[in-house]
Tab-separated table of C-alpha atoms in Angstrom:
chain	number	residue	atom	x	y	z
A	58	GLY	CA	0.026	-0.097	0.005
A	59	TRP	CA	2.999	2.433	0.324
A	60	LYS	CA	3.003	2.673	-3.501
A	61	ASP	CA	-0.098	4.787	-3.387
A	62	THR	CA	1.425	7.369	-0.979
A	63	ILE	CA	4.105	8.446	-3.385
A	64	ASN	CA	3.428	12.003	-4.424
A	65	THR	CA	3.934	12.937	-8.038
A	66	THR	CA	3.543	16.211	-10.040
A	67	ILE	CA	1.731	15.886	-13.442
A	68	ILE	CA	1.547	18.694	-15.923
A	69	ASN	CA	0.045	18.319	-19.460
A	70	PHE	CA	1.352	21.322	-21.392
A	71	ASN	CA	-1.366	22.336	-23.605
A	72	ASN	CA	-2.195	18.804	-24.213
A	73	GLU	CA	0.967	18.461	-26.258
A	74	LYS	CA	3.681	17.193	-23.715
A	75	ILE	CA	3.407	15.708	-20.321
A	76	GLN	CA	5.957	16.131	-17.488
A	77	ILE	CA	5.878	13.909	-14.483
A	78	THR	CA	8.224	14.480	-11.462
A	79	TRP	CA	8.821	12.964	-8.157
A	80	ALA	CA	11.066	13.443	-5.159
A	81	ALA	CA	13.910	10.974	-5.942
A	82	LYS	CA	16.057	11.927	-2.999
A	83	ASN	CA	13.348	11.488	-0.432
A	84	LEU	CA	11.507	8.538	-1.985
A	85	PHE	CA	14.387	6.455	-3.335
A	86	PRO	CA	17.578	7.669	-1.762
A	87	SER	CA	19.654	4.520	-2.057
A	88	GLU	CA	19.056	3.779	-5.754
A	89	ASN	CA	18.172	5.258	-9.140
A	90	VAL	CA	14.825	4.277	-10.666
A	91	SER	CA	13.395	3.894	-14.229
A	92	PHE	CA	10.116	5.230	-15.638
A	93	SER	CA	7.777	3.903	-18.371
A	94	TYR	CA	4.341	4.885	-19.631
A	95	THR	CA	1.514	3.950	-22.017
A	96	PHE	CA	-1.625	5.504	-23.524
A	97	ASP	CA	-3.083	2.002	-24.495
A	98	GLU	CA	-6.076	0.726	-22.688
A	99	GLY	CA	-7.164	-2.870	-22.114
A	100	LYS	CA	-5.183	-5.917	-21.213
A	101	TYR	CA	-2.490	-5.514	-23.979
A	102	LYS	CA	-0.492	-2.449	-23.112
A	103	VAL	CA	2.732	-1.590	-24.729
A	104	TRP	CA	5.002	0.164	-22.238
A	105	LYS	CA	7.367	2.809	-23.409
A	106	PRO	CA	10.520	3.780	-21.647
A	107	CYS	CA	11.138	7.562	-20.742
A	108	PRO	CA	12.604	9.337	-23.641
A	109	ALA	CA	13.928	12.301	-21.607
A	110	TYR	CA	14.792	12.053	-17.824
A	111	LEU	CA	14.867	15.076	-15.547
A	112	LEU	CA	17.759	14.847	-13.069
A	113	ASP	CA	18.302	15.970	-9.552
A	114	GLN	CA	22.009	15.472	-8.401
A	115	ASP	CA	22.423	12.573	-10.892
A	116	TYR	CA	19.138	10.923	-9.792
A	117	ASN	CA	16.284	10.392	-12.083
A	118	SER	CA	13.438	12.733	-10.691
A	119	GLY	CA	11.112	13.146	-13.569
A	120	CYS	CA	10.190	12.302	-17.174
A	121	LEU	CA	8.992	14.520	-20.265
A	122	PHE	CA	7.233	12.719	-23.109
A	123	LYS	CA	4.565	13.478	-25.810
A	124	THR	CA	0.855	13.461	-25.108
A	125	GLU	CA	-0.701	10.652	-27.294
A	126	GLY	CA	-4.138	10.232	-25.720
A	127	PRO	CA	-6.584	11.030	-22.823
A	128	THR	CA	-5.743	8.106	-20.691
A	129	LEU	CA	-2.282	7.663	-19.246
A	130	ALA	CA	-0.702	4.851	-17.227
A	131	ILE	CA	2.706	5.335	-15.604
A	132	SER	CA	5.044	2.937	-13.765
A	133	ILE	CA	8.211	3.523	-11.668
A	134	ARG	CA	10.446	0.530	-11.156
A	135	LYS	CA	13.857	-0.222	-9.791
A	136	ASN	CA	16.671	0.560	-12.265
A	137	ASN	CA	17.009	-3.187	-13.182
A	138	GLY	CA	13.209	-3.430	-13.795
A	139	SER	CA	12.776	-6.375	-11.346
A	140	GLU	CA	10.362	-4.606	-9.039
A	141	GLU	CA	7.583	-1.996	-9.553
A	142	LEU	CA	7.734	0.838	-6.885
A	143	PHE	CA	4.904	2.957	-8.099
A	144	SER	CA	1.992	2.834	-10.614
A	145	LYS	CA	-0.928	5.080	-11.686
A	146	ILE	CA	-3.751	5.389	-14.280
A	147	LEU	CA	-5.021	8.932	-14.858
A	148	LYS	CA	-6.875	11.177	-17.455
A	149	SER	CA	-4.249	13.436	-18.929
A	150	ASP	CA	-7.096	15.970	-19.872
A	151	PHE	CA	-7.509	16.952	-16.282
A	152	TYR	CA	-3.911	18.159	-15.891
A	153	ILE	CA	-3.802	20.567	-18.751
A	154	LYS	CA	-1.755	23.700	-18.275
A	155	PRO	CA	-2.715	26.101	-21.174
A	156	ASN	CA	-0.090	28.131	-23.162
A	157	GLN	CA	0.207	31.899	-22.793
A	158	PRO	CA	-2.350	33.890	-24.717
A	159	GLU	CA	-1.387	34.979	-28.148
A	160	ASN	CA	-1.816	38.322	-29.968
A	161	VAL	CA	-2.992	40.184	-27.023
A	162	THR	CA	-4.532	43.538	-27.948
A	163	PHE	CA	-5.666	46.465	-25.763
A	164	LEU	CA	-8.594	48.709	-26.802
A	165	TRP	CA	-9.041	51.984	-24.901
A	166	LYS	CA	-12.145	54.004	-24.962
A	167	GLU	CA	-12.230	56.894	-22.469
A	168	ASP	CA	-11.853	55.092	-19.020
A	169	THR	CA	-12.599	51.545	-20.345
A	170	VAL	CA	-10.010	49.038	-21.423
A	171	THR	CA	-10.870	45.861	-23.454
A	172	VAL	CA	-8.233	43.161	-23.675
A	173	SER	CA	-8.576	40.269	-26.095
A	174	CYS	CA	-6.487	37.418	-27.477
A	175	ASN	CA	-6.702	34.636	-30.124
A	176	LYS	CA	-8.826	31.668	-29.268
A	177	PRO	CA	-7.056	28.357	-28.824
A	178	GLU	CA	-7.927	25.599	-31.165
A	179	ARG	CA	-9.389	23.259	-28.542
A	180	ALA	CA	-11.011	23.314	-25.146
A	181	VAL	CA	-12.097	26.921	-25.398
A	182	LYS	CA	-15.075	26.391	-22.970
A	183	CYS	CA	-12.611	25.381	-20.231
A	184	LEU	CA	-10.519	28.460	-20.624
A	185	ARG	CA	-10.808	31.898	-18.842
A	186	LEU	CA	-8.939	35.024	-19.715
A	187	GLU	CA	-7.682	36.751	-16.509
A	188	LEU	CA	-6.461	40.375	-16.545
A	189	GLN	CA	-4.378	41.845	-13.740
A	190	TYR	CA	-3.437	45.546	-13.560
A	191	LYS	CA	-2.050	48.087	-11.134
A	192	SER	CA	-1.004	51.792	-11.220
A	193	LYS	CA	2.223	53.132	-9.912
A	194	PHE	CA	0.279	54.150	-6.764
A	195	ASP	CA	-0.998	50.526	-6.068
A	196	LYS	CA	0.793	47.944	-4.136
A	197	ASP	CA	-1.380	44.904	-5.126
A	198	TRP	CA	-2.621	43.766	-8.453
A	199	GLN	CA	-6.362	44.106	-9.328
A	200	SER	CA	-7.776	41.098	-11.010
A	201	ARG	CA	-10.593	40.662	-13.506
A	202	THR	CA	-11.590	37.331	-15.229
A	203	SER	CA	-13.922	36.718	-18.087
A	204	LYS	CA	-14.674	33.981	-20.718
A	205	CYS	CA	-12.114	33.337	-23.298
A	206	CYS	CA	-11.068	35.401	-25.033
A	207	SER	CA	-11.894	38.904	-24.114
A	208	VAL	CA	-12.128	40.844	-20.710
A	209	GLU	CA	-13.331	44.456	-20.173
A	210	GLU	CA	-12.633	46.714	-17.275
A	211	GLN	CA	-13.705	50.314	-16.384
A	212	GLY	CA	-12.489	53.172	-14.158
A	213	PHE	CA	-8.977	53.864	-15.536
A	214	ASP	CA	-7.570	57.215	-14.782
A	215	PRO	CA	-6.044	58.659	-18.013
A	216	ARG	CA	-3.465	60.660	-15.883
A	217	LYS	CA	-2.040	57.388	-14.394
A	218	CYS	CA	0.316	54.826	-15.828
A	219	TYR	CA	-0.844	51.269	-15.450
A	220	SER	CA	0.902	47.887	-15.565
A	221	PHE	CA	-1.024	45.101	-17.358
A	222	ARG	CA	-0.608	41.406	-17.561
A	223	VAL	CA	-2.822	38.525	-18.828
A	224	ARG	CA	-2.979	34.761	-18.777
A	225	LEU	CA	-5.340	31.882	-19.411
A	226	LYS	CA	-6.887	29.675	-16.633
A	227	ARG	CA	-8.441	26.188	-16.720
A	228	LEU	CA	-11.713	25.727	-14.929
A	229	VAL	CA	-11.718	23.685	-11.735
A	230	PRO	CA	-13.160	21.128	-11.108
A	231	TYR	CA	-15.099	20.800	-14.313
A	232	CYS	CA	-12.131	20.653	-16.630
A	233	ASN	CA	-9.010	20.205	-14.342
A	234	VAL	CA	-8.474	18.522	-11.058
A	235	VAL	CA	-5.497	20.949	-10.556
A	236	ASP	CA	-5.835	24.618	-10.771
A	237	TYR	CA	-3.335	25.191	-13.593
A	238	SER	CA	-2.929	28.598	-15.471
A	239	SER	CA	-0.716	29.628	-18.159
A	240	ASP	CA	2.438	31.701	-17.571
A	241	TRP	CA	1.744	35.449	-17.503
A	242	GLU	CA	2.138	37.288	-20.821
A	243	ARG	CA	4.847	39.804	-20.897
A	244	GLU	CA	4.032	42.789	-18.794
A	245	THR	CA	3.095	46.027	-20.524
A	246	PHE	CA	2.782	49.541	-19.478
A	247	TRP	CA	0.015	51.863	-20.681
A	248	MET	CA	-1.040	55.449	-20.036
A	249	ASN	CA	-4.196	56.863	-21.657
A	250	GLY	CA	-4.015	54.382	-24.456
A	251	THR	CA	-0.224	55.040	-25.091
A	252	LEU	CA	2.119	52.132	-24.729
A	253	LEU	CA	5.117	52.996	-22.644
A	254	ASP	CA	8.381	51.235	-21.918
A	255	SER	CA	7.754	51.437	-18.191
A	256	CYS	CA	5.917	53.560	-15.586
A	257	ASP	CA	9.277	54.810	-14.371
A	258	ASP	CA	9.456	56.808	-17.601
A	259	ASP	CA	6.375	58.634	-16.527
A	260	ILE	CA	7.677	59.253	-13.102
A	261	LYS	CA	10.937	60.617	-14.550
A	262	SER	CA	9.051	62.779	-17.080
A	263	GLN	CA	6.925	64.228	-14.237
A	264	SER	CA	10.007	64.847	-12.071
A	265	ASN	CA	11.750	66.556	-14.986
A	266	THR	CA	8.844	68.754	-15.669
A	267	VAL	CA	8.758	69.676	-11.968
A	268	ILE	CA	12.473	70.487	-12.012
A	269	VAL	CA	12.021	72.742	-15.299
A	270	LEU	CA	9.197	74.616	-13.784
A	271	CYS	CA	10.971	75.204	-10.470
A	272	TYR	CA	13.973	76.340	-12.500
A	273	LEU	CA	11.885	78.719	-14.540
A	274	LEU	CA	10.087	80.017	-11.505
A	275	THR	CA	13.488	80.762	-9.809
A	276	VAL	CA	14.781	82.587	-12.923
A	277	LEU	CA	11.612	84.726	-13.173
A	278	LEU	CA	11.826	85.549	-9.364
A	279	MET	CA	15.469	86.445	-9.736
A	280	ILE	CA	14.747	88.798	-12.701
A	281	LEU	CA	11.965	90.439	-10.792
A	282	ILE	CA	14.159	91.035	-7.743
A	283	LEU	CA	16.938	92.447	-10.026
A	284	LEU	CA	14.342	94.853	-11.646
A	285	ILE	CA	13.103	96.054	-8.313
A	286	LEU	CA	16.726	96.620	-7.212
A	287	LEU	CA	17.659	98.382	-10.279
A	288	CYS	CA	14.522	100.826	-10.021
A	289	LYS	CA	15.588	101.541	-6.416
A	290	TRP	CA	19.144	101.972	-7.283
A	291	GLN	CA	18.106	104.579	-10.170
A	292	ARG	CA	16.062	106.510	-7.682
A	293	LEU	CA	18.784	106.524	-5.150
A	294	GLN	CA	21.280	107.720	-7.821
A	295	LYS	CA	19.089	110.530	-8.963
A	296	PHE	CA	18.577	111.593	-5.286
A	297	VAL	CA	22.209	111.601	-4.386
A	298	MET	CA	23.793	112.747	-7.695
A	299	PRO	CA	21.195	114.671	-9.796
A	300	ALA	CA	21.827	114.449	-13.490
A	301	ILE	CA	23.696	117.424	-14.991
A	302	PRO	CA	22.216	118.676	-18.412
A	303	ASP	CA	24.514	118.242	-21.348
A	304	PRO	CA	24.537	121.550	-23.398
A	305	LYS	CA	25.355	119.560	-26.553
A	306	TYR	CA	21.695	118.383	-26.730
A	307	MET	CA	20.188	121.686	-25.717
A	308	PHE	CA	22.338	123.758	-28.198
A	309	THR	CA	22.473	121.357	-31.113
A	310	ASP	CA	22.762	124.257	-33.591
A	311	LEU	CA	25.746	125.573	-31.754
A	312	PHE	CA	27.576	122.340	-32.235
A	313	ASN	CA	26.172	121.220	-35.568
A	314	ASP	CA	25.846	124.591	-37.528
A	315	HIS	CA	28.644	126.531	-35.949
A	316	ASN	CA	31.123	123.846	-34.743
A	317	GLY	CA	31.048	125.140	-31.265
A	318	ASN	CA	31.916	128.928	-32.357
A	319	PHE	CA	30.036	130.664	-29.465
A	320	GLN	CA	30.624	134.104	-31.072
A	321	LYS	CA	28.927	133.308	-34.300
A	322	TRP	CA	26.172	131.412	-32.692
A	323	ILE	CA	25.331	134.257	-30.183
A	324	ASP	CA	25.327	136.860	-32.978
A	325	LYS	CA	22.944	134.698	-35.057
A	326	THR	CA	20.557	133.919	-32.103
A	327	ASP	CA	20.724	137.401	-30.414
A	328	HIS	CA	17.259	138.192	-31.815
A	329	ALA	CA	15.872	135.173	-30.000
A	330	MET	CA	17.310	136.008	-26.577
A	331	VAL	CA	15.314	137.769	-23.911
A	332	GLN	CA	17.767	140.570	-22.797
A	333	THR	CA	17.441	141.958	-19.249
A	334	LYS	CA	19.697	145.030	-18.657
A	335	VAL	CA	20.642	145.803	-15.178
A	336	GLU	CA	22.474	148.977	-14.740
A	337	TYR	CA	24.600	149.547	-11.744
A	338	GLU	CA	25.117	153.217	-10.835
A	339	GLU	CA	27.833	154.585	-8.674
A	340	PRO	CA	27.004	157.157	-6.019
A	341	GLU	CA	27.265	160.861	-7.145
A	342	CYS	CA	30.607	162.527	-6.720
A	343	ILE	CA	30.434	165.881	-4.816
A	344	ILE	CA	33.493	168.103	-5.042
A	345	GLU	CA	33.122	169.690	-1.628
A	346	ALA	CA	36.486	171.558	-1.725
A	347	GLU	CA	35.784	173.369	-4.991
A	348	SER	CA	32.328	174.495	-3.999
A	349	GLN	CA	33.705	175.954	-0.718
A	350	GLN	CA	36.305	178.003	-2.456
A	351	GLU	CA	33.785	179.396	-4.830
A	352	ASP	CA	31.497	180.342	-1.862
A	353	GLU	CA	34.383	182.222	-0.252
A	354	LYS	CA	35.226	184.203	-3.367
A	355	SER	CA	31.562	185.094	-3.817
A	356	SER	CA	31.343	186.438	-0.259
A	357	ASP	CA	34.643	188.587	-0.573
A	358	LYS	CA	33.973	190.180	-3.847
A	359	GLN	CA	31.195	192.603	-4.391
A	360	GLY	CA	29.961	194.810	-7.175
A	361	PRO	CA	32.095	194.722	-10.330
A	362	GLN	CA	33.063	191.360	-9.612
A	363	GLU	CA	29.374	190.381	-10.076
A	364	LYS	CA	30.057	189.526	-13.710
A	365	ILE	CA	33.033	187.497	-12.723
A	366	PHE	CA	31.001	185.694	-10.187
A	367	SER	CA	28.393	185.043	-12.617
A	368	PHE	CA	31.092	183.657	-14.963
A	369	SER	CA	32.689	181.590	-12.169
A	370	ARG	CA	29.338	180.442	-11.098
A	371	ALA	CA	28.493	179.213	-14.653
A	372	ALA	CA	31.799	177.647	-15.068
A	373	GLU	CA	31.182	176.054	-11.678
A	374	ASN	CA	28.048	174.681	-12.862
A	375	ASN	CA	29.528	173.478	-16.098
A	376	TYR	CA	32.402	171.898	-14.134
A	377	SER	CA	30.054	170.274	-11.703
A	378	LYS	CA	27.923	168.913	-14.399
A	379	ALA	CA	30.928	167.667	-16.168
A	380	SER	CA	32.052	166.034	-13.028
A	381	GLN	CA	28.754	164.581	-12.276
A	382	THR	CA	28.679	163.318	-15.855
A	383	ALA	CA	31.977	161.788	-15.543
A	384	CYS	CA	31.183	160.382	-12.142
A	385	LEU	CA	27.642	159.298	-12.706
A	386	THR	CA	28.271	157.624	-15.988
A	387	PRO	CA	27.245	153.965	-15.323
A	388	ARG	CA	29.235	150.990	-16.343
A	389	SER	CA	26.395	149.139	-17.722
A	390	ASN	CA	26.482	145.350	-18.018
A	391	THR	CA	23.859	143.391	-19.988
A	392	ILE	CA	22.548	140.005	-18.659
A	393	SER	CA	20.758	137.965	-21.285
A	394	SER	CA	18.954	134.677	-20.828
A	395	PHE	CA	18.294	131.906	-23.299
A	396	ALA	CA	16.979	128.318	-23.007
A	397	GLY	CA	17.363	128.454	-19.220
A	398	PHE	CA	21.078	129.719	-19.349
A	399	GLN	CA	22.069	133.350	-18.457
A	400	PHE	CA	24.978	135.212	-20.508
A	401	LEU	CA	26.621	138.351	-19.068
A	402	MET	CA	27.882	140.605	-21.801
A	403	ASN	CA	30.578	142.990	-20.538
A	404	ASP	CA	32.276	145.089	-23.172
A	405	ASP	CA	33.236	142.543	-25.853
A	406	MET	CA	33.093	139.414	-23.750
A	407	TYR	CA	30.300	137.034	-23.083
A	408	VAL	CA	30.273	134.973	-19.915
A	409	MET	CA	27.847	132.047	-19.360
A	410	LEU	CA	26.338	131.969	-15.890
């Protein structure tokens, strides 16, 4: 009865090849064993030796052979074939592991994704298509299963990147005694209907965008600060050092038409100047000594000297007028203004004030 307690693992790969394995080191530690199988039914069975052994530390631990029918009989014997150590009859159709789905396509419509694949050639009713997905913010996979060979799921955010993988499953217990599923199809990455190499690219692109925006904001802030400082500096500079007007721009005709010859320019533009004459008068000159002598002579002489006195008085008056004329003649200077500048004209000289 110990023969029935031996555990074996049976996998029928898409009903094309069968792999049977056993724990050789634990079950048969002292010797190597041989394996044989047959798909024949009835009394007359033709046993076939294992065409390809699987080894575990030089011990036969399994056999891989071609699937030839629904009913399989296996036998494990000692290496010399003298004694049978294990035997079993089984239905190979109940151990099928399907292949990966072929030609998987993704159809995006707003927030709905439809995943489909090609239908297998046989046992389609026993198969289910399983879809698993997760975003970069999810830790665990979300699963959705539907009949072969199309599955539809809703609620996808177009701003997120999703990882997708699909596989085919066999129904248990109606079709399989063991819950076998195909290997996962290659994982793909999608964002709003666009296939990506990985979701890391989306994270990098977002981080790069954030870096560029921060850099631009920093540059704009620095430019704004510099403009504010420049305006304040210009105000401070005007307050501390007022700008001195350049006469070159105020007297363009002086420098352009007369090459800086002030005399020619002032003569030509004299009619345009508003003149203001300010006369400075010296106090009257009184010759006190001469007037006193004349007064004494007039008091001492009388009569015939009256004519002389009159003459002297007339001469005195003439002399006094001459003295007054000479003394009171003003030295007049002319001050003229033009375009905000003042010019002092003294004799033949012009002085800009």
